[in-house]
Tab-separated table of C-alpha atoms in Angstrom:
chain	number	residue	atom	x	y	z
A	13	MET	CA	-9.007	-16.475	-6.704
A	14	ALA	CA	-9.475	-18.208	-2.971
A	15	ARG	CA	-10.495	-17.654	0.581
A	16	VAL	CA	-7.582	-18.146	2.650
A	17	VAL	CA	-6.959	-17.237	6.367
A	18	GLY	CA	-3.422	-16.591	7.057
A	19	PRO	CA	-1.447	-17.993	10.865
A	20	THR	CA	-1.928	-14.812	11.571
A	21	GLY	CA	-5.974	-14.989	11.331
A	22	VAL	CA	-6.058	-12.216	8.872
A	23	GLU	CA	-8.174	-13.194	6.432
A	24	ALA	CA	-8.144	-12.384	2.786
A	25	TRP	CA	-8.982	-13.485	-0.954
A	26	LEU	CA	-5.485	-14.746	-3.062
A	27	VAL	CA	-5.067	-13.548	-5.996
A	28	THR	CA	-2.481	-16.037	-7.823
A	29	ARG	CA	-3.126	-15.315	-12.122
A	30	TYR	CA	-0.188	-12.388	-13.284
A	31	ALA	CA	-2.379	-9.442	-14.992
A	32	ASP	CA	-4.668	-10.213	-11.826
A	33	VAL	CA	-1.776	-9.943	-9.966
A	34	ARG	CA	-1.063	-6.685	-12.096
A	35	ASP	CA	-4.432	-5.191	-12.227
A	36	VAL	CA	-4.101	-5.135	-8.122
A	37	LEU	CA	-1.212	-2.975	-7.268
A	38	GLY	CA	-1.301	-1.057	-9.837
A	39	ASP	CA	-4.436	0.205	-9.510
A	40	PRO	CA	-3.880	1.980	-6.317
A	41	GLU	CA	-7.588	3.876	-6.161
A	42	ARG	CA	-9.456	0.170	-6.148
A	43	PHE	CA	-7.200	-1.487	-3.002
A	44	SER	CA	-4.708	0.342	-0.612
A	45	ASN	CA	-1.738	0.012	1.266
A	46	ARG	CA	-2.771	1.508	3.973
A	47	SER	CA	-3.029	-1.656	5.475
A	48	GLY	CA	0.114	-2.732	6.406
A	49	GLN	CA	0.237	-6.254	7.030
A	50	THR	CA	0.794	-9.107	5.563
A	51	PRO	CA	-0.710	-12.395	4.544
A	52	HIS	CA	1.153	-14.216	7.008
A	53	ILE	CA	3.188	-12.200	9.893
A	54	LEU	CA	2.509	-8.667	10.812
A	55	ALA	CA	5.899	-7.084	9.720
A	56	ASP	CA	5.459	-3.553	11.472
A	57	PRO	CA	6.654	-2.558	15.304
A	58	PRO	CA	4.817	-4.292	18.155
A	59	PRO	CA	2.220	-1.864	19.588
A	60	ASP	CA	4.780	-0.814	22.219
A	61	ALA	CA	7.399	0.104	19.936
A	62	PRO	CA	8.150	3.858	20.153
A	63	VAL	CA	6.953	5.351	16.390
A	64	THR	CA	4.232	2.987	14.295
A	65	GLU	CA	3.685	5.982	12.534
A	66	GLY	CA	5.431	7.876	9.120
A	67	SER	CA	6.288	5.241	7.235
A	68	PHE	CA	5.384	6.289	3.682
A	69	ALA	CA	5.712	1.990	2.913
A	70	ARG	CA	2.262	2.198	4.781
A	71	MET	CA	0.997	5.032	2.613
A	72	ASP	CA	-1.263	5.596	-0.435
A	73	GLY	CA	-1.496	9.162	-3.061
A	74	ALA	CA	-0.454	12.614	-2.646
A	75	ASP	CA	1.211	11.034	0.885
A	76	HIS	CA	3.563	8.130	-1.024
A	77	LEU	CA	4.589	10.369	-3.442
A	78	ARG	CA	5.590	13.152	-1.436
A	79	PHE	CA	8.333	10.258	-0.167
A	80	ARG	CA	8.186	8.523	-3.559
A	81	ARG	CA	9.253	11.794	-5.472
A	82	ILE	CA	12.540	12.288	-3.217
A	83	LEU	CA	13.086	8.972	-2.183
A	84	GLY	CA	13.438	6.903	-5.676
A	85	PRO	CA	16.144	9.326	-7.663
A	86	GLU	CA	18.709	8.904	-4.124
A	87	LEU	CA	17.910	4.788	-5.348
A	88	SER	CA	16.350	5.052	-8.878
A	89	SER	CA	18.632	6.961	-11.456
A	90	VAL	CA	21.166	5.359	-13.098
A	91	LYS	CA	23.717	7.742	-11.796
A	92	ARG	CA	23.237	7.029	-8.411
A	93	ILE	CA	23.316	3.725	-9.364
A	94	GLU	CA	26.332	3.633	-10.872
A	95	ARG	CA	28.157	5.756	-8.201
A	96	LEU	CA	27.268	2.914	-5.995
A	97	ARG	CA	28.656	0.230	-8.216
A	98	PRO	CA	32.852	0.687	-6.882
A	99	THR	CA	31.246	0.595	-3.061
A	100	VAL	CA	29.594	-2.909	-4.381
A	101	GLN	CA	32.484	-4.211	-5.734
A	102	ARG	CA	34.706	-3.762	-3.086
A	103	LEU	CA	33.080	-5.118	-0.273
A	104	VAL	CA	31.983	-8.188	-2.288
A	105	ASP	CA	35.685	-8.527	-2.927
A	106	GLU	CA	36.098	-7.859	0.429
A	107	ARG	CA	33.950	-10.736	1.401
A	108	LEU	CA	35.615	-13.230	-0.591
A	109	ASP	CA	38.695	-11.990	1.024
A	110	ALA	CA	37.049	-13.346	4.097
A	111	LEU	CA	35.730	-16.603	2.950
A	112	GLY	CA	39.106	-17.218	1.334
A	113	ASP	CA	41.000	-16.596	4.779
A	114	ALA	CA	38.470	-19.026	6.662
A	115	ALA	CA	38.383	-23.196	6.090
A	116	PRO	CA	35.573	-24.150	3.806
A	117	PRO	CA	32.613	-25.482	4.493
A	118	VAL	CA	31.084	-22.869	5.164
A	119	ASP	CA	27.658	-21.167	5.075
A	120	LEU	CA	27.509	-18.188	1.783
A	121	TYR	CA	24.376	-16.656	3.433
A	122	GLN	CA	25.307	-15.446	6.977
A	123	GLN	CA	29.091	-15.087	6.735
A	124	PHE	CA	28.552	-13.626	3.560
A	125	ALA	CA	25.079	-12.085	2.126
A	126	VAL	CA	23.538	-11.160	5.385
A	127	PRO	CA	26.774	-9.415	6.181
A	128	LEU	CA	27.392	-7.670	2.647
A	129	THR	CA	23.581	-6.932	2.551
A	130	SER	CA	23.784	-5.208	5.782
A	131	THR	CA	26.892	-2.786	4.906
A	132	VAL	CA	26.239	-1.716	1.816
A	133	ILE	CA	22.559	-0.553	2.800
A	134	ALA	CA	24.677	1.274	6.885
A	135	ASP	CA	27.685	3.045	4.263
A	136	LEU	CA	24.072	4.231	2.269
A	137	LEU	CA	23.305	5.693	5.270
A	138	GLY	CA	26.345	6.601	6.215
A	139	VAL	CA	26.553	4.596	9.481
A	140	PRO	CA	30.201	3.797	10.626
A	141	ALA	CA	31.991	0.434	10.134
A	142	ALA	CA	31.712	0.279	13.487
A	143	GLU	CA	27.575	0.189	14.164
A	144	HIS	CA	27.926	-2.174	11.367
A	145	THR	CA	26.697	-5.379	13.634
A	146	LEU	CA	24.104	-2.699	14.891
A	147	PHE	CA	22.372	-2.702	12.353
A	148	GLN	CA	23.152	-6.941	10.435
A	149	ASN	CA	21.464	-7.447	14.296
A	150	ALA	CA	18.046	-5.339	14.224
A	151	GLY	CA	17.915	-6.485	10.094
A	152	ALA	CA	18.122	-10.557	11.380
A	153	ALA	CA	15.385	-9.997	14.293
A	154	LEU	CA	13.382	-7.678	12.355
A	155	PHE	CA	12.215	-10.572	10.166
A	156	ASN	CA	12.198	-12.896	12.694
A	157	ALA	CA	8.386	-13.980	13.462
A	158	SER	CA	9.434	-16.527	16.144
A	159	ASP	CA	10.433	-14.071	19.250
A	160	PRO	CA	8.376	-11.025	18.957
A	161	GLU	CA	10.364	-9.614	21.804
A	162	ARG	CA	13.829	-10.198	20.496
A	163	LYS	CA	12.058	-7.963	17.362
A	164	ALA	CA	10.759	-5.134	19.673
A	165	ALA	CA	14.320	-4.976	21.358
A	166	ALA	CA	15.861	-4.534	18.261
A	167	TYR	CA	13.224	-2.237	16.919
A	168	GLN	CA	14.417	0.287	20.552
A	169	ALA	CA	17.900	-0.278	19.962
A	170	LEU	CA	17.641	0.729	15.472
A	171	PHE	CA	15.492	3.741	16.884
A	172	ASP	CA	17.325	4.717	19.748
A	173	TYR	CA	20.205	4.522	16.949
A	174	LEU	CA	18.846	6.484	14.246
A	175	TYR	CA	16.964	9.748	15.158
A	176	PRO	CA	20.515	11.170	17.291
A	177	LEU	CA	21.380	10.380	13.248
A	178	VAL	CA	19.285	12.207	11.769
A	179	GLN	CA	19.664	14.637	14.502
A	180	GLN	CA	23.568	14.811	13.231
A	181	ARG	CA	22.593	15.048	9.837
A	182	ARG	CA	20.767	18.223	10.181
A	183	LEU	CA	23.937	19.634	11.669
A	184	ASP	CA	26.716	17.612	9.435
A	185	PRO	CA	24.898	16.860	6.585
A	186	GLY	CA	27.346	14.535	4.731
A	187	ASP	CA	27.258	12.741	1.355
A	188	ASP	CA	25.037	10.057	1.753
A	189	VAL	CA	20.923	9.189	1.446
A	190	LEU	CA	19.397	10.505	4.707
A	191	SER	CA	21.563	13.526	3.955
A	192	ASN	CA	20.452	13.533	0.904
A	193	LEU	CA	16.365	13.621	2.208
A	194	ILE	CA	17.264	15.671	4.487
A	195	ALA	CA	18.562	18.394	2.475
A	196	ARG	CA	15.384	17.609	-0.463
A	197	GLY	CA	12.606	17.678	1.990
A	198	ASP	CA	14.325	20.874	2.857
A	199	ARG	CA	13.606	22.776	-0.767
A	200	SER	CA	10.028	21.074	-0.803
A	201	ASP	CA	7.017	22.522	0.143
A	202	GLN	CA	6.542	19.919	2.930
A	203	PRO	CA	10.359	18.822	4.700
A	204	PHE	CA	10.346	15.738	6.236
A	205	THR	CA	9.995	15.349	10.282
A	206	ASP	CA	12.305	13.400	12.686
A	207	THR	CA	9.809	10.835	12.721
A	208	GLU	CA	9.531	10.486	8.832
A	209	LEU	CA	13.580	10.374	8.196
A	210	VAL	CA	13.485	6.830	10.157
A	211	MET	CA	10.808	5.698	9.582
A	212	ALA	CA	12.540	5.988	6.124
A	213	ALA	CA	15.840	4.681	7.047
A	214	ALA	CA	14.739	2.000	8.599
A	215	GLY	CA	12.344	1.101	5.852
A	216	LEU	CA	15.181	0.672	3.786
A	217	LEU	CA	17.008	-2.126	6.211
A	218	ILE	CA	13.913	-3.874	6.410
A	219	ALA	CA	13.609	-3.838	2.623
A	220	GLY	CA	16.560	-3.771	1.685
A	221	PHE	CA	18.528	-6.040	3.865
A	222	ASP	CA	17.209	-9.497	3.657
A	223	THR	CA	15.583	-9.160	0.823
A	224	THR	CA	18.620	-8.612	-0.505
A	225	ALA	CA	21.097	-11.366	1.344
A	226	SER	CA	17.934	-14.180	0.774
A	227	MET	CA	18.053	-13.538	-3.123
A	228	ILE	CA	22.039	-14.137	-3.409
A	229	SER	CA	21.305	-16.933	-1.689
A	230	TYR	CA	18.472	-18.389	-2.847
A	231	GLY	CA	20.040	-17.125	-6.512
A	232	VAL	CA	23.595	-19.421	-6.199
A	233	LEU	CA	21.421	-22.480	-4.323
A	234	ALA	CA	19.715	-22.463	-7.563
A	235	LEU	CA	22.328	-22.017	-9.779
A	236	LEU	CA	24.072	-24.642	-8.140
A	237	HIS	CA	21.934	-27.466	-8.253
A	238	HIS	CA	21.352	-26.630	-12.204
A	239	PRO	CA	24.480	-27.175	-13.741
A	240	ASP	CA	23.689	-26.194	-17.112
A	241	GLN	CA	22.629	-23.268	-16.462
A	242	LEU	CA	25.563	-21.958	-14.300
A	243	THR	CA	27.635	-23.823	-16.377
A	244	ALA	CA	25.793	-20.166	-19.459
A	245	LEU	CA	26.898	-18.204	-17.229
A	246	ARG	CA	30.320	-18.754	-16.712
A	247	GLU	CA	31.056	-19.813	-20.239
A	248	ASP	CA	29.539	-16.326	-21.078
A	249	PRO	CA	28.911	-13.481	-18.409
A	250	ALA	CA	27.284	-11.493	-20.407
A	251	LEU	CA	24.288	-12.912	-19.893
A	252	ILE	CA	24.285	-12.083	-15.467
A	253	PRO	CA	21.893	-9.537	-16.008
A	254	GLY	CA	19.385	-11.086	-17.763
A	255	ALA	CA	20.248	-14.139	-15.248
A	256	VAL	CA	19.331	-11.946	-12.879
A	257	GLU	CA	15.677	-11.303	-13.659
A	258	GLU	CA	15.668	-14.966	-14.572
A	259	LEU	CA	16.857	-15.754	-10.924
A	260	VAL	CA	13.896	-12.825	-9.497
A	261	ARG	CA	11.480	-14.511	-11.789
A	262	PHE	CA	12.256	-17.411	-11.029
A	263	LEU	CA	12.424	-17.432	-6.882
A	264	GLY	CA	10.926	-14.510	-5.700
A	265	VAL	CA	12.130	-13.618	-1.698
A	266	GLY	CA	8.581	-12.622	-0.596
A	267	VAL	CA	5.295	-14.094	-0.023
A	268	GLY	CA	2.687	-11.708	-1.113
A	269	ILE	CA	1.652	-8.615	-0.840
A	270	MET	CA	-1.053	-7.232	0.671
A	271	ARG	CA	-3.866	-4.500	-0.046
A	272	GLN	CA	-6.924	-3.479	1.469
A	273	THR	CA	-10.619	-2.739	-0.851
A	274	THR	CA	-11.337	0.939	-1.139
A	275	ARG	CA	-15.180	-0.119	-2.072
A	276	ASP	CA	-16.310	-2.613	-3.461
A	277	THR	CA	-14.737	-3.837	-6.743
A	278	GLU	CA	-14.468	-7.253	-8.550
A	279	ILE	CA	-11.333	-9.732	-10.050
A	280	ALA	CA	-11.370	-11.925	-12.578
A	281	GLY	CA	-15.447	-12.291	-11.787
A	282	GLN	CA	-14.609	-12.670	-8.251
A	283	ARG	CA	-16.755	-10.012	-5.772
A	284	ILE	CA	-14.853	-8.055	-3.333
A	285	PRO	CA	-16.951	-5.985	-1.253
A	286	ALA	CA	-14.599	-2.150	0.075
A	287	GLY	CA	-12.956	-3.089	3.431
A	288	ASP	CA	-12.171	-7.348	2.516
A	289	PHE	CA	-7.886	-7.853	2.103
A	290	VAL	CA	-6.566	-9.032	-0.719
A	291	VAL	CA	-2.940	-10.483	-1.520
A	292	ALA	CA	-1.349	-10.485	-4.641
A	293	ALA	CA	0.326	-13.573	-5.184
A	294	ILE	CA	3.570	-12.527	-6.651
A	295	GLN	CA	5.652	-15.704	-7.027
A	296	SER	CA	2.361	-17.691	-8.253
A	297	ALA	CA	2.281	-14.803	-11.013
A	298	ASN	CA	6.112	-15.124	-11.863
A	299	HIS	CA	5.154	-18.367	-12.820
A	300	ASP	CA	1.725	-18.001	-14.560
A	301	PRO	CA	2.290	-19.512	-18.427
A	302	ASP	CA	-0.495	-17.984	-20.186
A	303	GLN	CA	2.934	-14.687	-19.769
A	304	PHE	CA	6.005	-16.910	-19.224
A	305	PRO	CA	6.504	-19.963	-21.698
A	306	GLN	CA	7.298	-23.515	-19.742
A	307	ALA	CA	7.205	-20.547	-16.843
A	308	HIS	CA	8.671	-23.866	-14.237
A	309	LEU	CA	11.756	-24.192	-15.714
A	310	LEU	CA	15.003	-21.803	-14.533
A	311	ASP	CA	16.834	-20.243	-18.082
A	312	VAL	CA	19.140	-17.891	-17.708
A	313	THR	CA	18.634	-17.135	-21.267
A	314	ARG	CA	15.216	-15.849	-21.334
A	315	GLU	CA	15.037	-12.922	-23.530
A	316	PRO	CA	13.937	-10.126	-21.301
A	317	THR	CA	10.142	-10.443	-19.431
A	318	ARG	CA	7.540	-8.236	-17.488
A	319	HIS	CA	8.258	-10.125	-14.254
A	320	ILE	CA	7.014	-8.531	-10.412
A	321	GLY	CA	9.223	-9.973	-8.673
A	322	PHE	CA	10.334	-6.216	-7.220
A	323	GLY	CA	6.625	-5.192	-7.627
A	324	HIS	CA	4.385	-2.999	-9.604
A	325	GLY	CA	2.360	0.027	-9.732
A	326	PRO	CA	3.036	2.967	-7.251
A	327	HIS	CA	4.719	0.768	-4.373
A	328	GLN	CA	7.385	-1.377	-6.419
A	329	CYS	CA	10.075	-1.249	-4.475
A	330	VAL	CA	12.302	1.477	-4.440
A	331	GLY	CA	15.346	-0.412	-4.563
A	332	GLN	CA	15.206	-2.859	-7.054
A	333	GLN	CA	18.065	-1.228	-8.901
A	334	LEU	CA	20.393	-0.962	-6.479
A	335	ALA	CA	18.956	-4.896	-5.801
A	336	ARG	CA	19.942	-5.869	-9.289
A	337	LEU	CA	23.749	-4.230	-8.846
A	338	GLU	CA	24.577	-6.045	-6.160
A	339	LEU	CA	23.179	-9.346	-7.793
A	340	LYS	CA	25.130	-8.476	-10.216
A	341	VAL	CA	27.951	-7.223	-8.998
A	342	VAL	CA	27.602	-10.683	-7.080
A	343	LEU	CA	27.142	-12.894	-9.371
A	344	ASP	CA	29.884	-11.392	-11.880
A	345	THR	CA	32.618	-12.065	-8.755
A	346	LEU	CA	31.934	-15.531	-7.153
A	347	LEU	CA	32.104	-16.948	-11.202
A	348	ARG	CA	35.343	-14.573	-11.042
A	349	ARG	CA	36.893	-15.978	-7.670
A	350	ILE	CA	35.527	-19.015	-6.972
A	351	PRO	CA	35.346	-21.076	-10.075
A	352	SER	CA	35.203	-23.883	-8.321
A	353	LEU	CA	32.080	-23.106	-5.729
A	354	ARG	CA	29.834	-26.060	-4.719
A	355	LEU	CA	27.466	-27.404	-2.002
A	356	ALA	CA	29.471	-28.661	0.562
A	357	VAL	CA	25.753	-30.720	1.624
A	358	PRO	CA	23.157	-33.076	-0.602
A	359	PHE	CA	20.353	-30.554	-1.641
A	360	THR	CA	17.751	-32.581	0.191
A	361	GLU	CA	19.312	-31.096	3.265
A	362	ILE	CA	19.217	-27.817	2.308
A	363	GLU	CA	17.209	-26.418	4.949
A	364	PHE	CA	14.424	-22.604	4.076
A	365	LYS	CA	13.087	-20.523	6.388
A	366	THR	CA	9.826	-21.092	7.375
A	367	ASP	CA	8.981	-18.424	9.949
A	368	THR	CA	9.408	-14.693	7.940
A	369	VAL	CA	7.549	-13.270	5.136
A	370	VAL	CA	11.362	-13.554	3.428
A	371	THR	CA	11.412	-16.806	1.309
A	372	GLY	CA	14.671	-19.145	1.287
A	373	PRO	CA	16.917	-21.141	2.627
A	374	THR	CA	18.235	-20.379	6.320
A	375	ALA	CA	21.955	-22.162	5.285
A	376	LEU	CA	23.514	-22.213	2.592
A	377	PRO	CA	27.635	-24.385	3.214
A	378	VAL	CA	29.220	-24.238	0.587
A	379	THR	CA	33.178	-25.224	-0.564
A	380	TRP	CA	35.959	-24.561	-3.698
A	381	ASP	CA	39.080	-25.359	-3.741
A	382	GLU	CA	40.742	-22.146	-4.902
A	383	VAL	CA	39.735	-18.904	-3.848
A	384	LEU	CA	41.203	-16.334	-6.919
A	385	ARG	CA	42.699	-13.336	-5.607
């Protein structure tokens, strides 16, 4: 336990051990999620944004469960995820075809991962292809801490688009997540309001866009930097599902998860007053040697672990199965179609993000000999 101050001035207790992090995230009675803050950057809409309430990610208890019970099956059921596999595979192949038509080197983050993940989210919500650029621009701006005006404009543009989309889906539903949320909500005791649906859609974009895009580029970078692990995957693609879990454990893409104590409590022998903020350091927990032998090593053959790269407890990532699917398809297809993939610059020249709540390389320059069709 340590007392820390984030760049925004928020004071908090930093929890780093695996067991303690699980304790914090798994006990909503003592540790509330209503603060809606991250330890480094305020990730909520700015005060003058058109919507600041209705986000289920900032709810506890029954309010949160109301959303989770309806949204969860849309993103976490095996049947639903498997239905998405052909779409994800098609999108990955399309992006790789585009790379094949380009002259290397290319930035695998901006030219592959970003358009891929934003398109997957847009397709889930039934957003036409012509509007995918809006989602990409909004997603990029919302994670940028250095330009608050751009961030506010991105929120405004996103909400201006999503409100009419929600109203359209009410009148003319389709086979997309937003339409299904409306239908399932209308069959419940408390149907969703337009504001709640807009916030849910925006939350899917914010939570699932750059986190997965960064994990793709960060994971590929890690494998290129550990050629023995990359070779193991090439020789045995059956290792890919386990490799995805290991990459999430080893790298993670979030800086931490903040909670607020609801009453006087204790963590690891340290007394914490009611109302104090607590930061659960996910990456540190996933490197706890008491939980993960040789945790500092990337090992794609590691037996399945209880990593918490997608969080833990009632607020663990609702889209984690979709992220897993995207990562598996990307790794399998990249290894198969670009066997000569390699860094276009020395590893020491790769720069990493410092102004966002999502970690990873700012760019991933790669090159190859051929993209197989």
